[in-house]
PDB file of C-alpha atoms in Angstrom:
ATOM      1  CA  MET A 729      47.213  -7.536  21.016  1.00  0.00           C
ATOM      2  CA  LYS A 730      46.454  -5.430  17.986  1.00  0.00           C
ATOM      3  CA  ILE A 731      49.248  -3.564  16.285  1.00  0.00           C
ATOM      4  CA  GLU A 732      48.142  -0.623  14.189  1.00  0.00           C
ATOM      5  CA  ARG A 733      50.340   0.692  11.458  1.00  0.00           C
ATOM      6  CA  ASN A 734      51.002   4.360  11.271  1.00  0.00           C
ATOM      7  CA  THR A 735      49.834   4.532   7.659  1.00  0.00           C
ATOM      8  CA  PRO A 736      46.559   2.696   7.184  1.00  0.00           C
ATOM      9  CA  HIS A 737      46.251   0.559   4.079  1.00  0.00           C
ATOM     10  CA  GLU A 738      43.933   1.811   1.346  1.00  0.00           C
ATOM     11  CA  TRP A 739      41.513  -0.931   0.462  1.00  0.00           C
ATOM     12  CA  GLY A 740      41.034  -1.607  -3.195  1.00  0.00           C
ATOM     13  CA  ASP A 741      37.726  -2.417  -4.824  1.00  0.00           C
ATOM     14  CA  GLU A 742      38.866  -6.017  -5.303  1.00  0.00           C
ATOM     15  CA  GLU A 743      39.467  -6.512  -1.603  1.00  0.00           C
ATOM     16  CA  VAL A 744      36.135  -4.982  -0.664  1.00  0.00           C
ATOM     17  CA  THR A 745      34.470  -7.219  -3.220  1.00  0.00           C
ATOM     18  CA  ARG A 746      36.236 -10.312  -1.856  1.00  0.00           C
ATOM     19  CA  VAL A 747      35.044  -9.686   1.680  1.00  0.00           C
ATOM     20  CA  LEU A 748      31.546  -8.811   0.499  1.00  0.00           C
ATOM     21  CA  ARG A 749      31.330 -12.001  -1.524  1.00  0.00           C
ATOM     22  CA  ASP A 750      32.290 -13.986   1.495  1.00  0.00           C
ATOM     23  CA  LEU A 751      29.734 -12.230   3.678  1.00  0.00           C
ATOM     24  CA  TYR A 752      26.913 -12.650   1.201  1.00  0.00           C
ATOM     25  CA  ALA A 753      27.832 -16.088  -0.021  1.00  0.00           C
ATOM     26  CA  ALA A 754      24.828 -18.248  -0.777  1.00  0.00           C
ATOM     27  CA  PRO A 755      24.872 -21.781   0.572  1.00  0.00           C
ATOM     28  CA  ALA A 756      26.011 -22.990  -2.834  1.00  0.00           C
ATOM     29  CA  ALA A 757      27.913 -26.058  -1.723  1.00  0.00           C
ATOM     30  CA  ASN A 758      24.997 -27.454   0.202  1.00  0.00           C
ATOM     31  CA  ALA A 759      22.887 -29.270  -2.390  1.00  0.00           C
ATOM     32  CA  SER A 760      20.359 -30.531   0.123  1.00  0.00           C
ATOM     33  CA  TYR A 761      19.667 -26.949   1.146  1.00  0.00           C
ATOM     34  CA  TRP A 762      18.451 -26.108  -2.355  1.00  0.00           C
ATOM     35  CA  ASP A 763      16.358 -29.262  -2.539  1.00  0.00           C
ATOM     36  CA  THR A 764      14.727 -28.262   0.728  1.00  0.00           C
ATOM     37  CA  LEU A 765      14.143 -24.700  -0.443  1.00  0.00           C
ATOM     38  CA  GLU A 766      12.591 -25.934  -3.675  1.00  0.00           C
ATOM     39  CA  SER A 767      10.202 -28.211  -1.831  1.00  0.00           C
ATOM     40  CA  ARG A 768       9.306 -25.364   0.529  1.00  0.00           C
ATOM     41  CA  ILE A 769       8.565 -23.091  -2.420  1.00  0.00           C
ATOM     42  CA  MET A 770       6.376 -25.711  -4.086  1.00  0.00           C
ATOM     43  CA  THR A 771       4.589 -26.465  -0.812  1.00  0.00           C
ATOM     44  CA  ARG A 772       3.924 -22.758  -0.358  1.00  0.00           C
ATOM     45  CA  ILE A 773       2.495 -22.533  -3.865  1.00  0.00           C
ATOM     46  CA  ALA A 774       0.318 -25.608  -3.337  1.00  0.00           C
ATOM     47  CA  THR A 775      -0.916 -24.324   0.027  1.00  0.00           C
ATOM     48  CA  ALA A 776      -1.614 -20.857  -1.306  1.00  0.00           C
ATOM     49  CA  GLY A 777      -3.560 -22.400  -4.181  1.00  0.00           C
ATOM     50  CA  ASP A 778      -5.756 -24.385  -1.786  1.00  0.00           C
ATOM     51  CA  SER A 779      -6.463 -21.580   0.629  1.00  0.00           C
ATOM     52  CA  PRO A 780      -6.866 -18.115  -0.806  1.00  0.00           C
ATOM     53  CA  GLU A 781      -5.256 -15.100   0.781  1.00  0.00           C
ATOM     54  CA  TRP A 782      -7.060 -13.746   3.828  1.00  0.00           C
ATOM     55  CA  TRP A 783      -8.362 -10.725   1.952  1.00  0.00           C
ATOM     56  CA  GLY A 784      -9.850 -13.063  -0.631  1.00  0.00           C
ATOM     57  CA  VAL A 785     -12.603 -13.858   1.888  1.00  0.00           C
ATOM     58  CA  PHE A 786     -13.917 -10.317   1.442  1.00  0.00           C
ATOM     59  CA  HIS A 787     -13.938 -10.481  -2.340  1.00  0.00           C
ATOM     60  CA  GLY A 788     -17.604 -11.519  -2.575  1.00  0.00           C
ATOM     61  CA  TRP A 789     -18.621  -8.824  -0.145  1.00  0.00           C
ATOM     62  CA  VAL A 790     -17.191  -5.940  -2.125  1.00  0.00           C
ATOM     63  CA  ARG A 791     -20.470  -5.002  -3.869  1.00  0.00           C
ATOM     64  CA  VAL A 792     -22.501  -5.358  -0.692  1.00  0.00           C
ATOM     65  CA  GLY A 793     -19.946  -3.280   1.182  1.00  0.00           C
ATOM     66  CA  LEU A 794     -19.973  -0.570  -1.460  1.00  0.00           C
ATOM     67  CA  ALA A 795     -23.779  -0.420  -1.496  1.00  0.00           C
ATOM     68  CA  ALA A 796     -23.861  -0.244   2.291  1.00  0.00           C
ATOM     69  CA  ALA A 797     -21.254   2.505   2.271  1.00  0.00           C
ATOM     70  CA  VAL A 798     -23.263   4.546  -0.270  1.00  0.00           C
ATOM     71  CA  LEU A 799     -26.480   4.064   1.730  1.00  0.00           C
ATOM     72  CA  ALA A 800     -24.749   5.001   4.969  1.00  0.00           C
ATOM     73  CA  GLY A 801     -23.320   8.080   3.282  1.00  0.00           C
ATOM     74  CA  ALA A 802     -26.746   9.143   1.978  1.00  0.00           C
ATOM     75  CA  LEU A 803     -28.362   8.649   5.391  1.00  0.00           C
ATOM     76  CA  ALA A 804     -25.611  10.568   7.105  1.00  0.00           C
ATOM     77  CA  GLY A 805     -25.980  13.380   4.565  1.00  0.00           C
ATOM     78  CA  ALA A 806     -29.761  13.577   5.073  1.00  0.00           C
ATOM     79  CA  ALA A 807     -29.379  13.570   8.840  1.00  0.00           C
ATOM     80  CA  LEU A 808     -26.802  16.305   8.624  1.00  0.00           C
ATOM     81  CA  LEU A 809     -29.077  18.383   6.385  1.00  0.00           C
ATOM     82  CA  ARG A 810     -32.014  17.995   8.791  1.00  0.00           C
ATOM     83  CA  ALA A 811     -29.917  18.895  11.770  1.00  0.00           C
ATOM     84  CA  ARG A 812     -28.671  21.969   9.972  1.00  0.00           C
ATOM     85  CA  GLU A 813     -32.194  23.073   9.035  1.00  0.00           C
ATOM     86  CA  ALA A 814     -33.397  22.585  12.594  1.00  0.00           C
ATOM     87  CA  GLN A 815     -30.467  24.554  13.864  1.00  0.00           C
ATOM     88  CA  GLU A 816     -31.182  27.413  11.459  1.00  0.00           C
ATOM     89  CA  ARG A 817     -34.861  27.448  12.413  1.00  0.00           C
ATOM     90  CA  LEU A 818     -34.044  27.566  16.108  1.00  0.00           C
ATOM     91  CA  ALA A 819     -31.521  30.308  15.546  1.00  0.00           C
ATOM     92  CA  TYR A 820     -34.085  32.320  13.545  1.00  0.00           C
ATOM     93  CA  GLU A 821     -36.733  31.897  16.218  1.00  0.00           C
ATOM     94  CA  ALA A 822     -34.300  32.876  18.926  1.00  0.00           C
ATOM     95  CA  VAL A 823     -33.416  36.035  17.044  1.00  0.00           C
ATOM     96  CA  MET A 824     -37.073  36.915  16.463  1.00  0.00           C
ATOM     97  CA  GLU A 825     -37.971  36.364  20.113  1.00  0.00           C
ATOM     98  CA  SER A 826     -35.154  38.476  21.361  1.00  0.00           C
ATOM     99  CA  ALA A 827     -35.993  41.205  18.822  1.00  0.00           C
ATOM    100  CA  SER A 828     -39.578  41.507  20.183  1.00  0.00           C
ATOM    101  CA  VAL A 829     -38.380  42.355  23.710  1.00  0.00           C
ATOM    102  CA  ILE A 830     -35.794  44.881  22.709  1.00  0.00           C
ATOM    103  CA  PRO A 831     -36.944  48.274  24.067  1.00  0.00           C
ATOM    104  CA  VAL A 832     -37.376  50.721  21.279  1.00  0.00           C
ATOM    105  CA  ALA A 833     -37.061  54.275  22.476  1.00  0.00           C
ATOM    106  CA  GLY A 834     -37.681  57.589  20.816  1.00  0.00           C
ATOM    107  CA  PRO A 835     -40.347  59.104  18.719  1.00  0.00           C
ATOM    108  CA  THR A 836     -38.823  57.970  15.485  1.00  0.00           C
ATOM    109  CA  LEU A 837     -40.125  54.522  15.916  1.00  0.00           C
ATOM    110  CA  ALA A 838     -43.630  55.162  17.083  1.00  0.00           C
ATOM    111  CA  ARG A 839     -45.607  52.034  17.547  1.00  0.00           C
ATOM    112  CA  ALA A 840     -48.606  51.712  15.250  1.00  0.00           C
ATOM    113  CA  PRO A 841     -51.871  52.170  17.127  1.00  0.00           C
ATOM    114  CA  SER A 842     -53.420  48.977  18.239  1.00  0.00           C
ATOM    115  CA  ARG A 843     -56.827  47.847  17.142  1.00  0.00           C
ATOM    116  CA  SER A 844     -58.439  48.672  20.513  1.00  0.00           C
ATOM    117  CA  THR A 845     -56.983  52.194  20.475  1.00  0.00           C
ATOM    118  CA  ARG A 846     -58.296  52.750  16.992  1.00  0.00           C
ATOM    119  CA  ASP A 847     -61.790  51.523  18.004  1.00  0.00           C
ATOM    120  CA  ALA A 848     -61.880  53.792  21.048  1.00  0.00           C
ATOM    121  CA  THR A 849     -61.010  56.813  18.934  1.00  0.00           C
ATOM    122  CA  LEU A 850     -63.714  56.012  16.397  1.00  0.00           C
ATOM    123  CA  ARG A 851     -66.253  55.514  19.199  1.00  0.00           C
ATOM    124  CA  SER A 852     -65.458  58.925  20.691  1.00  0.00           C
ATOM    125  CA  ILE A 853     -65.892  60.630  17.313  1.00  0.00           C
ATOM    126  CA  ILE A 854     -69.180  58.947  16.568  1.00  0.00           C
ATOM    127  CA  TYR A 855     -70.744  59.369  19.923  1.00  0.00           C
TER     128      TYR A 855
ATOM    129  CA  MET B 273      21.235 -12.568 -14.661  1.00  0.00           C
ATOM    130  CA  LEU B 274      21.196 -16.248 -15.439  1.00  0.00           C
ATOM    131  CA  THR B 275      22.991 -16.704 -18.723  1.00  0.00           C
ATOM    132  CA  LEU B 276      21.900 -19.502 -20.973  1.00  0.00           C
ATOM    133  CA  PRO B 277      24.867 -20.066 -23.264  1.00  0.00           C
ATOM    134  CA  GLU B 278      23.392 -22.950 -25.218  1.00  0.00           C
ATOM    135  CA  PRO B 279      20.278 -22.396 -27.296  1.00  0.00           C
ATOM    136  CA  SER B 280      18.977 -25.744 -26.108  1.00  0.00           C
ATOM    137  CA  ALA B 281      18.949 -24.501 -22.535  1.00  0.00           C
ATOM    138  CA  ARG B 282      16.875 -21.477 -23.552  1.00  0.00           C
ATOM    139  CA  GLU B 283      14.559 -23.691 -25.555  1.00  0.00           C
ATOM    140  CA  ARG B 284      14.209 -26.014 -22.625  1.00  0.00           C
ATOM    141  CA  GLU B 285      13.323 -23.129 -20.363  1.00  0.00           C
ATOM    142  CA  HIS B 286      10.829 -21.844 -22.924  1.00  0.00           C
ATOM    143  CA  GLY B 287       9.217 -25.274 -22.975  1.00  0.00           C
ATOM    144  CA  LEU B 288       9.063 -25.355 -19.187  1.00  0.00           C
ATOM    145  CA  VAL B 289       7.432 -21.918 -19.062  1.00  0.00           C
ATOM    146  CA  VAL B 290       4.810 -22.866 -21.638  1.00  0.00           C
ATOM    147  CA  ALA B 291       4.064 -26.123 -19.824  1.00  0.00           C
ATOM    148  CA  ALA B 292       3.849 -24.323 -16.484  1.00  0.00           C
ATOM    149  CA  GLN B 293       1.443 -21.829 -18.014  1.00  0.00           C
ATOM    150  CA  ARG B 294      -0.750 -24.770 -18.978  1.00  0.00           C
ATOM    151  CA  GLY B 295      -0.841 -25.800 -15.324  1.00  0.00           C
ATOM    152  CA  ASP B 296       1.996 -28.328 -15.157  1.00  0.00           C
ATOM    153  CA  THR B 297       3.413 -27.851 -11.648  1.00  0.00           C
ATOM    154  CA  GLU B 298       6.304 -30.206 -12.345  1.00  0.00           C
ATOM    155  CA  SER B 299       7.514 -27.813 -15.000  1.00  0.00           C
ATOM    156  CA  PHE B 300       7.230 -24.918 -12.587  1.00  0.00           C
ATOM    157  CA  ALA B 301       9.240 -26.929 -10.053  1.00  0.00           C
ATOM    158  CA  ALA B 302      11.911 -27.362 -12.721  1.00  0.00           C
ATOM    159  CA  LEU B 303      11.923 -23.582 -13.211  1.00  0.00           C
ATOM    160  CA  VAL B 304      12.324 -23.175  -9.464  1.00  0.00           C
ATOM    161  CA  ARG B 305      15.328 -25.522  -9.548  1.00  0.00           C
ATOM    162  CA  LEU B 306      16.850 -23.522 -12.398  1.00  0.00           C
ATOM    163  CA  HIS B 307      16.411 -20.078 -10.885  1.00  0.00           C
ATOM    164  CA  GLN B 308      16.242 -20.343  -7.112  1.00  0.00           C
ATOM    165  CA  ARG B 309      19.956 -19.733  -6.492  1.00  0.00           C
ATOM    166  CA  ARG B 310      19.999 -16.528  -8.468  1.00  0.00           C
ATOM    167  CA  ALA B 311      16.704 -15.480  -6.922  1.00  0.00           C
ATOM    168  CA  TYR B 312      18.170 -16.079  -3.479  1.00  0.00           C
ATOM    169  CA  ALA B 313      21.229 -13.968  -4.362  1.00  0.00           C
ATOM    170  CA  VAL B 314      19.013 -11.086  -5.507  1.00  0.00           C
ATOM    171  CA  ALA B 315      16.913 -11.243  -2.365  1.00  0.00           C
ATOM    172  CA  ARG B 316      19.955 -11.608  -0.122  1.00  0.00           C
ATOM    173  CA  ALA B 317      21.431  -8.423  -1.553  1.00  0.00           C
ATOM    174  CA  ILE B 318      18.341  -6.470  -0.577  1.00  0.00           C
ATOM    175  CA  VAL B 319      17.226  -7.843   2.793  1.00  0.00           C
ATOM    176  CA  LEU B 320      19.286  -8.043   5.944  1.00  0.00           C
ATOM    177  CA  THR B 321      19.081 -11.678   6.895  1.00  0.00           C
ATOM    178  CA  HIS B 322      19.290 -15.131   5.363  1.00  0.00           C
ATOM    179  CA  GLU B 323      15.799 -15.900   6.700  1.00  0.00           C
ATOM    180  CA  ASP B 324      14.306 -12.798   5.082  1.00  0.00           C
ATOM    181  CA  ALA B 325      15.997 -13.741   1.815  1.00  0.00           C
ATOM    182  CA  GLU B 326      14.349 -17.165   1.957  1.00  0.00           C
ATOM    183  CA  ASP B 327      10.973 -15.537   2.632  1.00  0.00           C
ATOM    184  CA  ALA B 328      11.462 -13.152  -0.277  1.00  0.00           C
ATOM    185  CA  VAL B 329      12.365 -16.027  -2.608  1.00  0.00           C
ATOM    186  CA  GLN B 330       9.265 -17.972  -1.607  1.00  0.00           C
ATOM    187  CA  GLU B 331       7.059 -14.896  -1.960  1.00  0.00           C
ATOM    188  CA  GLY B 332       8.626 -14.111  -5.303  1.00  0.00           C
ATOM    189  CA  PHE B 333       8.060 -17.575  -6.729  1.00  0.00           C
ATOM    190  CA  LEU B 334       4.490 -17.551  -5.429  1.00  0.00           C
ATOM    191  CA  HIS B 335       3.790 -14.203  -7.119  1.00  0.00           C
ATOM    192  CA  ALA B 336       5.452 -15.434 -10.298  1.00  0.00           C
ATOM    193  CA  PHE B 337       3.313 -18.567 -10.284  1.00  0.00           C
ATOM    194  CA  ARG B 338       0.154 -16.492  -9.905  1.00  0.00           C
ATOM    195  CA  ALA B 339       1.202 -14.061 -12.631  1.00  0.00           C
ATOM    196  CA  LEU B 340       2.468 -16.757 -14.983  1.00  0.00           C
ATOM    197  CA  ASP B 341      -0.386 -16.335 -17.448  1.00  0.00           C
ATOM    198  CA  ARG B 342       0.642 -12.700 -17.968  1.00  0.00           C
ATOM    199  CA  PHE B 343       4.262 -13.624 -18.774  1.00  0.00           C
ATOM    200  CA  LEU B 344       5.238 -13.709 -22.438  1.00  0.00           C
ATOM    201  CA  PRO B 345       7.280 -16.887 -22.959  1.00  0.00           C
ATOM    202  CA  ASP B 346       9.602 -15.203 -25.470  1.00  0.00           C
ATOM    203  CA  GLN B 347      10.962 -12.927 -22.732  1.00  0.00           C
ATOM    204  CA  ALA B 348      13.753 -13.895 -20.360  1.00  0.00           C
ATOM    205  CA  PHE B 349      12.076 -15.729 -17.509  1.00  0.00           C
ATOM    206  CA  GLY B 350      15.016 -15.165 -15.151  1.00  0.00           C
ATOM    207  CA  ALA B 351      14.964 -11.394 -15.530  1.00  0.00           C
ATOM    208  CA  TRP B 352      11.197 -11.311 -15.024  1.00  0.00           C
ATOM    209  CA  LEU B 353      11.417 -13.548 -11.974  1.00  0.00           C
ATOM    210  CA  ASN B 354      14.296 -11.596 -10.448  1.00  0.00           C
ATOM    211  CA  ARG B 355      12.312  -8.382 -10.660  1.00  0.00           C
ATOM    212  CA  ILE B 356       9.444 -10.041  -8.816  1.00  0.00           C
ATOM    213  CA  VAL B 357      11.798 -11.430  -6.168  1.00  0.00           C
ATOM    214  CA  ALA B 358      13.467  -8.028  -5.798  1.00  0.00           C
ATOM    215  CA  ASN B 359      10.056  -6.438  -5.256  1.00  0.00           C
ATOM    216  CA  ALA B 360       9.209  -9.056  -2.638  1.00  0.00           C
ATOM    217  CA  ALA B 361      12.534  -8.377  -0.904  1.00  0.00           C
ATOM    218  CA  LEU B 362      11.946  -4.623  -1.005  1.00  0.00           C
ATOM    219  CA  ASP B 363       8.497  -5.160   0.521  1.00  0.00           C
ATOM    220  CA  ILE B 364      10.030  -7.152   3.360  1.00  0.00           C
ATOM    221  CA  THR B 365      12.653  -4.454   3.898  1.00  0.00           C
ATOM    222  CA  ARG B 366       9.997  -1.752   3.978  1.00  0.00           C
ATOM    223  CA  ARG B 367       7.968  -3.732   6.477  1.00  0.00           C
ATOM    224  CA  LYS B 368      10.869  -4.362   8.784  1.00  0.00           C
ATOM    225  CA  LYS B 369      12.912  -1.205   8.421  1.00  0.00           C
ATOM    226  CA  VAL B 370      15.611  -2.379  10.790  1.00  0.00           C
ATOM    227  CA  ARG B 371      17.873   0.590  11.046  1.00  0.00           C
ATOM    228  CA  ASP B 372      19.711  -0.227  14.223  1.00  0.00           C
ATOM    229  CA  ALA B 373      23.391  -0.656  13.460  1.00  0.00           C
ATOM    230  CA  ASP B 374      23.909  -3.277  16.159  1.00  0.00           C
ATOM    231  CA  ALA B 375      21.031  -5.347  14.914  1.00  0.00           C
ATOM    232  CA  LEU B 376      22.419  -5.077  11.415  1.00  0.00           C
ATOM    233  CA  ALA B 377      25.872  -6.149  12.532  1.00  0.00           C
ATOM    234  CA  ASP B 378      24.386  -9.168  14.263  1.00  0.00           C
ATOM    235  CA  THR B 379      22.180 -10.288  11.435  1.00  0.00           C
ATOM    236  CA  ILE B 380      23.986  -9.394   8.276  1.00  0.00           C
ATOM    237  CA  ALA B 381      26.658 -12.024   8.650  1.00  0.00           C
ATOM    238  CA  SER B 382      25.680 -15.122   6.768  1.00  0.00           C
ATOM    239  CA  PRO B 383      25.841 -18.454   8.572  1.00  0.00           C
ATOM    240  CA  PHE B 384      27.673 -19.803   5.526  1.00  0.00           C
ATOM    241  CA  ARG B 385      30.897 -17.923   6.114  1.00  0.00           C
ATOM    242  CA  ASP B 386      34.490 -18.924   6.033  1.00  0.00           C
ATOM    243  CA  PRO B 387      35.601 -19.456   9.648  1.00  0.00           C
ATOM    244  CA  ALA B 388      39.183 -18.509   8.802  1.00  0.00           C
ATOM    245  CA  GLU B 389      38.200 -14.947   7.954  1.00  0.00           C
ATOM    246  CA  SER B 390      39.089 -12.336  10.484  1.00  0.00           C
ATOM    247  CA  ALA B 391      36.298 -11.634  12.920  1.00  0.00           C
ATOM    248  CA  GLU B 392      37.577  -8.116  13.260  1.00  0.00           C
ATOM    249  CA  LEU B 393      37.327  -7.545   9.537  1.00  0.00           C
ATOM    250  CA  ARG B 394      33.798  -8.928   9.446  1.00  0.00           C
ATOM    251  CA  GLN B 395      32.777  -6.759  12.323  1.00  0.00           C
ATOM    252  CA  ARG B 396      34.247  -3.699  10.670  1.00  0.00           C
ATOM    253  CA  LEU B 397      32.648  -4.514   7.335  1.00  0.00           C
ATOM    254  CA  THR B 398      29.233  -5.133   8.827  1.00  0.00           C
ATOM    255  CA  ALA B 399      29.511  -1.870  10.740  1.00  0.00           C
ATOM    256  CA  ALA B 400      30.538  -0.125   7.529  1.00  0.00           C
ATOM    257  CA  LEU B 401      27.637  -1.700   5.662  1.00  0.00           C
ATOM    258  CA  SER B 402      25.284  -0.457   8.328  1.00  0.00           C
ATOM    259  CA  THR B 403      26.325   3.117   7.528  1.00  0.00           C
ATOM    260  CA  LEU B 404      25.094   2.692   3.957  1.00  0.00           C
ATOM    261  CA  ASN B 405      21.467   3.221   3.163  1.00  0.00           C
ATOM    262  CA  GLU B 406      19.455   0.215   2.018  1.00  0.00           C
ATOM    263  CA  ARG B 407      19.708   1.099  -1.646  1.00  0.00           C
ATOM    264  CA  GLN B 408      23.466   1.636  -1.614  1.00  0.00           C
ATOM    265  CA  ARG B 409      23.978  -1.683   0.166  1.00  0.00           C
ATOM    266  CA  SER B 410      21.761  -3.495  -2.309  1.00  0.00           C
ATOM    267  CA  VAL B 411      23.523  -1.883  -5.248  1.00  0.00           C
ATOM    268  CA  ILE B 412      27.038  -2.783  -4.132  1.00  0.00           C
ATOM    269  CA  VAL B 413      26.084  -6.370  -3.313  1.00  0.00           C
ATOM    270  CA  LEU B 414      24.184  -6.863  -6.560  1.00  0.00           C
ATOM    271  CA  HIS B 415      27.077  -5.417  -8.536  1.00  0.00           C
ATOM    272  CA  ASP B 416      30.160  -6.684  -6.747  1.00  0.00           C
ATOM    273  CA  VAL B 417      28.891  -9.989  -5.431  1.00  0.00           C
ATOM    274  CA  GLU B 418      26.336 -11.037  -8.018  1.00  0.00           C
ATOM    275  CA  GLY B 419      27.804  -9.354 -11.067  1.00  0.00           C
ATOM    276  CA  PHE B 420      24.708  -7.477 -12.196  1.00  0.00           C
ATOM    277  CA  LYS B 421      25.250  -4.529 -14.511  1.00  0.00           C
ATOM    278  CA  HIS B 422      24.156  -1.014 -13.583  1.00  0.00           C
ATOM    279  CA  ALA B 423      21.193  -1.097 -15.932  1.00  0.00           C
ATOM    280  CA  GLU B 424      20.046  -4.459 -14.579  1.00  0.00           C
ATOM    281  CA  ILE B 425      20.348  -3.196 -11.014  1.00  0.00           C
ATOM    282  CA  GLY B 426      18.330  -0.137 -11.990  1.00  0.00           C
ATOM    283  CA  ARG B 427      15.560  -2.342 -13.349  1.00  0.00           C
ATOM    284  CA  LEU B 428      15.630  -4.618 -10.297  1.00  0.00           C
ATOM    285  CA  LEU B 429      15.454  -1.815  -7.759  1.00  0.00           C
ATOM    286  CA  GLY B 430      13.327   0.550  -9.825  1.00  0.00           C
ATOM    287  CA  ILE B 431      15.948   3.319 -10.005  1.00  0.00           C
ATOM    288  CA  PRO B 432      17.718   5.022 -12.922  1.00  0.00           C
ATOM    289  CA  GLU B 433      20.964   3.475 -14.144  1.00  0.00           C
ATOM    290  CA  GLY B 434      22.866   6.641 -13.219  1.00  0.00           C
ATOM    291  CA  THR B 435      21.600   6.423  -9.655  1.00  0.00           C
ATOM    292  CA  ALA B 436      22.815   2.831  -9.408  1.00  0.00           C
ATOM    293  CA  ARG B 437      26.217   3.923 -10.703  1.00  0.00           C
ATOM    294  CA  SER B 438      26.407   6.789  -8.234  1.00  0.00           C
ATOM    295  CA  ASP B 439      25.254   4.609  -5.319  1.00  0.00           C
ATOM    296  CA  LEU B 440      27.944   2.075  -6.151  1.00  0.00           C
ATOM    297  CA  HIS B 441      30.636   4.735  -6.183  1.00  0.00           C
ATOM    298  CA  HIS B 442      29.586   6.162  -2.819  1.00  0.00           C
ATOM    299  CA  ALA B 443      29.155   2.747  -1.236  1.00  0.00           C
ATOM    300  CA  ARG B 444      32.621   1.622  -2.298  1.00  0.00           C
ATOM    301  CA  ALA B 445      34.228   4.795  -1.028  1.00  0.00           C
ATOM    302  CA  ARG B 446      32.512   4.391   2.318  1.00  0.00           C
ATOM    303  CA  LEU B 447      33.490   0.755   2.707  1.00  0.00           C
ATOM    304  CA  ARG B 448      37.096   1.439   1.710  1.00  0.00           C
ATOM    305  CA  GLN B 449      37.288   4.199   4.263  1.00  0.00           C
ATOM    306  CA  ALA B 450      35.773   2.076   7.003  1.00  0.00           C
ATOM    307  CA  LEU B 451      38.022  -0.866   6.267  1.00  0.00           C
ATOM    308  CA  SER B 452      41.270   1.030   5.884  1.00  0.00           C
ATOM    309  CA  ALA B 453      42.123   0.819   9.562  1.00  0.00           C
ATOM    310  CA  VAL B 454      41.563  -2.910   9.729  1.00  0.00           C
ATOM    311  CA  ARG B 455      44.098  -3.942   7.152  1.00  0.00           C
ATOM    312  CA  SER B 456      47.102  -3.697   9.446  1.00  0.00           C
ATOM    313  CA  GLU B 457      45.507  -6.058  11.931  1.00  0.00           C
ATOM    314  CA  LEU B 458      45.123  -8.932   9.472  1.00  0.00           C
TER     315      LEU B 458
END
């Protein structure tokens, strides 16, 4: 059973340090541990030297990848430009077509006489 | 930092570094033997588990081996290596980002502990440590357990010396507060 004091003890820095040291103690007394760790480190270095890191595989492909990316960017840009032009042309044509069927009322915008009307008038004057 | 009191020890290390730079792996293995304990301590202060500390040490030595040609042999090899190991440990911490207090309490306790120590105290301390942020925990362990100075801690963790000093102050206050109720039970 735990017995709590009424006035809790104030821990000093030394006591905190002592407990921390115990918690974080390295396996110092175990010599074989360090031998094992050393051999693991050296094995890791030897292995890493034999087989490059996974991203190293892509090292030779960097230039090709960059060129492909630039080409793809240029093609995408050209396609975008064409699509935009086509869109503008269609929009222009749509506006022009709709403008030709808009009824224009009033004498202020009198339609210019057509060629056939003009010819008929000339014929009546002459004959 | 690993102190080399005798000039011969420093000279020996210098010779090992130069030989390792020429490709002598035996010399690099000797450097590993000289520095692995300190490297482990640095990593252990930053990561949460013994296993992660081992990984960080291995990563650190591997990076050091690859960057060996860029190291100037007149510099302190231990300080250079410890910075690399600290970076490897910080990378592992960033990748894992274990913030759960229960997980921390389970994993932070080293398997190399004194069985006579109060389980209650350990539990309380690990819980208290879990309330610190990663940097504060690293700072207090590097300072109180490993004996690094504020400036050295700043260089290891990439923070200003004043920040290390302030983190240490706050971390201690927090731990003292968390542990104050445990004392009477011991």
